[in-house]
Amino acid sequence: MMWTITLKIARYKPGEPARTDTFQVSIDPERTVLDSIEKIWAEQDRSLVFRHACHHASCGSCAMVVNGVEILPCIKLIKDVTKPGGTLIIEPLHNFPVISDLVVDMGPFFERMQIVKMPIVGPADPLPNQEPNEYNRFDDCIECGMCLSACPVVATDSKYLGPAALAAAYQILSSGDGNLSAQAWEAVDGEHGLWRCHVAFECSAVCPSNVDPAGKIMALRRRMTVERIRHLLGLGSSKKKREK
């Protein structure tokens, strides 16, 4: 069984006005949204620019907005987002500079993560007969940027630390010897930090890895509130010693 569907894809090339191009494709509804985009590239328009790598939701590089919702198109089936004869409106992630078509500059995401010194990989229990330096465990966050795209605060405050970095700060503080640098503490508890969150939970709704950044922001708020109360009561701080 094949469906004919329409894809309206946002297009942008440096020095040219933005536009939307319309394509029709015939495709098995059991295939993915990314398959339909690759089909357009292969058969209709080789100038279409998009990003992908793993094809199984491990790298996060293909993230985009489809019908107003952030998704990983490599795992989203056609039948789950449209119907026979339906239309998919495809855009690049929101709140990021667009490089070309569906590809955005991920620099703002990694700049935020760098503030809290978030490691991409962390420690794990070794397999039998392995030395500690022979393994790595990839953290749950796949650095897809979907949480920043969905966040209404990021859309209005370019300096907001954002859900991924705040969730990372919580993860670091919750680890055994977790410490945040003075710069990270200032960013987390500052004007553009965790108190700017509007508790929309849009970030957790679109997260493909169940990181639940909104839940971690709320936990971070509770921790910070306790710290402030302890300070006001003259009880000192329960924070671990900050890195210099």
GROMACS .gro file of C-alpha atoms in nm:
model
  244
    1MET     CA    1   0.000   0.000   0.000
    2MET     CA    2   0.129   0.342  -0.098
    3TRP     CA    3   0.005   0.686   0.005
    4THR     CA    4   0.043   1.005  -0.192
    5ILE     CA    5   0.114   1.291   0.047
    6THR     CA    6   0.215   1.655   0.014
    7LEU     CA    7   0.517   1.805   0.187
    8LYS     CA    8   0.542   2.181   0.224
    9ILE     CA    9   0.905   2.244   0.314
   10ALA     CA   10   1.051   2.571   0.439
   11ARG     CA   11   1.344   2.677   0.221
   12TYR     CA   12   1.617   2.927   0.290
   13LYS     CA   13   1.944   2.998   0.115
   14PRO     CA   14   2.185   3.272   0.227
   15GLY     CA   15   2.122   3.590   0.031
   16GLU     CA   16   1.779   3.474  -0.089
   17PRO     CA   17   1.432   3.540   0.055
   18ALA     CA   18   1.278   3.256   0.253
   19ARG     CA   19   1.010   3.055   0.075
   20THR     CA   20   0.806   2.735   0.098
   21ASP     CA   21   0.830   2.467  -0.171
   22THR     CA   22   0.560   2.205  -0.224
   23PHE     CA   23   0.633   1.845  -0.319
   24GLN     CA   24   0.420   1.535  -0.367
   25VAL     CA   25   0.556   1.190  -0.293
   26SER     CA   26   0.419   0.838  -0.310
   27ILE     CA   27   0.539   0.642  -0.009
   28ASP     CA   28   0.459   0.347   0.214
   29PRO     CA   29   0.292   0.485   0.530
   30GLU     CA   30   0.510   0.250   0.735
   31ARG     CA   31   0.816   0.450   0.627
   32THR     CA   32   0.940   0.749   0.824
   33VAL     CA   33   0.911   1.121   0.768
   34LEU     CA   34   1.287   1.127   0.705
   35ASP     CA   35   1.238   0.866   0.432
   36SER     CA   36   0.994   1.099   0.256
   37ILE     CA   37   1.241   1.388   0.273
   38GLU     CA   38   1.521   1.170   0.141
   39LYS     CA   39   1.291   1.058  -0.140
   40ILE     CA   40   1.234   1.421  -0.241
   41TRP     CA   41   1.609   1.484  -0.234
   42ALA     CA   42   1.682   1.173  -0.444
   43GLU     CA   43   1.404   1.213  -0.700
   44GLN     CA   44   1.294   1.578  -0.717
   45ASP     CA   45   1.531   1.837  -0.570
   46ARG     CA   46   1.898   1.767  -0.499
   47SER     CA   47   1.939   2.120  -0.360
   48LEU     CA   48   1.727   2.040  -0.053
   49VAL     CA   49   1.947   2.067   0.257
   50PHE     CA   50   1.876   1.864   0.571
   51ARG     CA   51   2.081   1.687   0.836
   52HIS     CA   52   2.076   1.322   0.947
   53ALA     CA   53   2.310   1.048   1.060
   54CYS     CA   54   2.207   0.746   1.268
   55HIS     CA   55   1.847   0.685   1.152
   56HIS     CA   56   1.750   0.544   1.495
   57ALA     CA   57   1.714   0.837   1.738
   58SER     CA   58   2.064   0.818   1.884
   59CYS     CA   59   2.230   1.128   1.740
   60GLY     CA   60   1.949   1.387   1.738
   61SER     CA   61   2.092   1.552   1.428
   62CYS     CA   62   1.777   1.527   1.212
   63ALA     CA   63   1.543   1.710   1.453
   64MET     CA   64   1.292   1.941   1.287
   65VAL     CA   65   0.939   2.076   1.323
   66VAL     CA   66   0.657   1.889   1.147
   67ASN     CA   67   0.303   2.028   1.156
   68GLY     CA   68   0.406   2.259   1.440
   69VAL     CA   69   0.561   1.990   1.663
   70GLU     CA   70   0.928   1.910   1.718
   71ILE     CA   71   1.009   1.552   1.616
   72LEU     CA   72   1.291   1.320   1.519
   73PRO     CA   73   1.180   1.236   1.163
   74CYS     CA   74   1.403   0.927   1.156
   75ILE     CA   75   1.164   0.741   1.389
   76LYS     CA   76   0.830   0.912   1.321
   77LEU     CA   77   0.619   0.704   1.081
   78ILE     CA   78   0.420   0.867   0.803
   79LYS     CA   79   0.099   0.702   0.925
   80ASP     CA   80   0.145   0.861   1.268
   81VAL     CA   81   0.156   1.220   1.145
   82THR     CA   82  -0.080   1.231   0.847
   83LYS     CA   83  -0.335   1.035   0.644
   84PRO     CA   84  -0.372   0.939   0.275
   85GLY     CA   85  -0.364   1.260   0.072
   86GLY     CA   86  -0.253   1.456   0.379
   87THR     CA   87  -0.004   1.739   0.408
   88LEU     CA   88   0.312   1.772   0.617
   89ILE     CA   89   0.440   2.124   0.690
   90ILE     CA   90   0.810   2.087   0.756
   91GLU     CA   91   1.026   2.357   0.913
   92PRO     CA   92   1.369   2.382   1.074
   93LEU     CA   93   1.390   2.394   1.453
   94HIS     CA   94   1.263   2.720   1.597
   95ASN     CA   95   1.476   2.963   1.801
   96PHE     CA   96   1.798   2.875   1.614
   97PRO     CA   97   1.973   3.059   1.329
   98VAL     CA   98   1.894   2.884   0.999
   99ILE     CA   99   2.197   2.790   0.791
  100SER     CA  100   2.013   2.646   0.492
  101ASP     CA  101   1.665   2.496   0.449
  102LEU     CA  102   1.612   2.252   0.740
  103VAL     CA  103   1.962   2.285   0.888
  104VAL     CA  104   2.012   2.518   1.185
  105ASP     CA  105   2.320   2.640   1.368
  106MET     CA  106   2.342   2.435   1.689
  107GLY     CA  107   2.604   2.670   1.835
  108PRO     CA  108   2.359   2.839   2.079
  109PHE     CA  109   2.269   2.498   2.225
  110PHE     CA  110   2.627   2.395   2.292
  111GLU     CA  111   2.720   2.740   2.422
  112ARG     CA  112   2.451   2.700   2.688
  113MET     CA  113   2.568   2.349   2.774
  114GLN     CA  114   2.927   2.469   2.799
  115ILE     CA  115   2.831   2.718   3.071
  116VAL     CA  116   2.747   2.430   3.305
  117LYS     CA  117   3.039   2.221   3.174
  118MET     CA  118   2.803   1.941   3.078
  119PRO     CA  119   2.999   1.632   2.966
  120ILE     CA  120   2.862   1.451   2.662
  121VAL     CA  121   2.964   1.115   2.809
  122GLY     CA  122   2.982   1.003   3.169
  123PRO     CA  123   3.104   0.710   3.379
  124ALA     CA  124   2.937   0.372   3.382
  125ASP     CA  125   2.991   0.028   3.533
  126PRO     CA  126   3.243  -0.165   3.321
  127LEU     CA  127   3.162  -0.490   3.151
  128PRO     CA  128   3.348  -0.802   3.272
  129ASN     CA  129   3.721  -0.790   3.195
  130GLN     CA  130   3.709  -0.419   3.101
  131GLU     CA  131   3.930  -0.149   3.243
  132PRO     CA  132   3.765   0.184   3.339
  133ASN     CA  133   3.932   0.368   3.051
  134GLU     CA  134   3.788   0.126   2.794
  135TYR     CA  135   3.424   0.230   2.812
  136ASN     CA  136   3.190   0.528   2.806
  137ARG     CA  137   2.821   0.568   2.876
  138PHE     CA  138   2.629   0.819   2.665
  139ASP     CA  139   2.403   1.038   2.880
  140ASP     CA  140   2.030   1.041   2.811
  141CYS     CA  141   2.036   1.382   2.640
  142ILE     CA  142   2.116   1.336   2.269
  143GLU     CA  143   2.176   1.710   2.213
  144CYS     CA  144   1.897   1.734   1.954
  145GLY     CA  145   1.793   2.089   2.053
  146MET     CA  146   1.421   2.011   2.039
  147CYS     CA  147   1.363   2.139   2.393
  148LEU     CA  148   1.502   2.483   2.303
  149SER     CA  149   1.291   2.492   1.988
  150ALA     CA  150   0.972   2.417   2.181
  151CYS     CA  151   1.046   2.648   2.477
  152PRO     CA  152   0.836   2.968   2.475
  153VAL     CA  153   1.090   3.147   2.695
  154VAL     CA  154   1.378   3.082   2.454
  155ALA     CA  155   1.160   3.241   2.187
  156THR     CA  156   1.145   3.568   2.383
  157ASP     CA  157   1.473   3.571   2.577
  158SER     CA  158   1.787   3.495   2.376
  159LYS     CA  159   1.993   3.487   2.698
  160TYR     CA  160   1.777   3.230   2.877
  161LEU     CA  161   1.994   2.935   2.981
  162GLY     CA  162   1.732   2.695   2.853
  163PRO     CA  163   1.590   2.356   2.953
  164ALA     CA  164   1.879   2.133   2.843
  165ALA     CA  165   2.147   2.327   3.030
  166LEU     CA  166   1.931   2.360   3.342
  167ALA     CA  167   1.856   1.988   3.336
  168ALA     CA  168   2.228   1.927   3.297
  169ALA     CA  169   2.299   2.149   3.599
  170TYR     CA  170   2.053   1.944   3.805
  171GLN     CA  171   2.213   1.621   3.687
  172ILE     CA  172   2.559   1.744   3.783
  173LEU     CA  173   2.442   1.858   4.128
  174SER     CA  174   2.268   1.525   4.185
  175SER     CA  175   2.574   1.317   4.107
  176GLY     CA  176   2.797   1.191   4.385
  177ASP     CA  177   3.058   1.466   4.381
  178GLY     CA  178   2.868   1.712   4.164
  179ASN     CA  179   2.990   2.070   4.162
  180LEU     CA  180   2.903   2.372   3.953
  181SER     CA  181   3.149   2.649   3.880
  182ALA     CA  182   3.083   2.999   4.012
  183GLN     CA  183   2.995   3.103   3.654
  184ALA     CA  184   2.745   2.818   3.626
  185TRP     CA  185   2.583   2.901   3.964
  186GLU     CA  186   2.545   3.262   3.855
  187ALA     CA  187   2.384   3.157   3.528
  188VAL     CA  188   2.150   2.901   3.690
  189ASP     CA  189   2.031   3.133   3.969
  190GLY     CA  190   2.053   3.455   3.767
  191GLU     CA  191   1.815   3.676   3.570
  192HIS     CA  192   1.814   3.441   3.271
  193GLY     CA  193   1.827   3.117   3.467
  194LEU     CA  194   1.580   2.874   3.621
  195TRP     CA  195   1.341   3.143   3.750
  196ARG     CA  196   1.260   3.249   3.391
  197CYS     CA  197   1.094   2.913   3.320
  198HIS     CA  198   0.718   2.954   3.266
  199VAL     CA  199   0.645   2.591   3.356
  200ALA     CA  200   0.490   2.522   3.017
  201PHE     CA  201   0.647   2.173   3.012
  202GLU     CA  202   0.675   2.197   2.632
  203CYS     CA  203   1.038   2.087   2.659
  204SER     CA  204   0.952   1.763   2.836
  205ALA     CA  205   0.665   1.698   2.594
  206VAL     CA  206   0.896   1.690   2.290
  207CYS     CA  207   1.207   1.533   2.448
  208PRO     CA  208   1.276   1.205   2.262
  209SER     CA  209   1.494   1.064   2.541
  210ASN     CA  210   1.267   1.111   2.844
  211VAL     CA  211   1.513   1.349   3.009
  212ASP     CA  212   1.216   1.550   3.147
  213PRO     CA  213   1.400   1.884   3.155
  214ALA     CA  214   1.096   2.064   3.299
  215GLY     CA  215   1.079   1.822   3.590
  216LYS     CA  216   1.449   1.873   3.659
  217ILE     CA  217   1.404   2.252   3.647
  218MET     CA  218   1.130   2.223   3.910
  219ALA     CA  219   1.357   2.005   4.126
  220LEU     CA  220   1.635   2.260   4.083
  221ARG     CA  221   1.397   2.536   4.194
  222ARG     CA  222   1.307   2.343   4.507
  223ARG     CA  223   1.674   2.296   4.587
  224MET     CA  224   1.750   2.663   4.531
  225THR     CA  225   1.451   2.770   4.742
  226VAL     CA  226   1.577   2.559   5.033
  227GLU     CA  227   1.920   2.719   4.996
  228ARG     CA  228   1.771   3.067   5.011
  229ILE     CA  229   1.562   2.985   5.318
  230ARG     CA  230   1.865   2.840   5.494
  231HIS     CA  231   2.057   3.157   5.414
  232LEU     CA  232   1.779   3.383   5.545
  233LEU     CA  233   1.759   3.181   5.867
  234GLY     CA  234   2.134   3.196   5.911
  235LEU     CA  235   2.169   2.819   5.888
  236GLY     CA  236   2.441   2.830   5.629
  237SER     CA  237   2.434   2.654   5.297
  238SER     CA  238   2.402   2.287   5.221
  239LYS     CA  239   2.556   2.338   4.880
  240LYS     CA  240   2.868   2.148   4.804
  241LYS     CA  241   3.177   2.361   4.775
  242ARG     CA  242   3.174   2.539   4.445
  243GLU     CA  243   3.453   2.501   4.197
  244LYS     CA  244   3.675   2.805   4.168
   0.00000   0.00000   0.00000
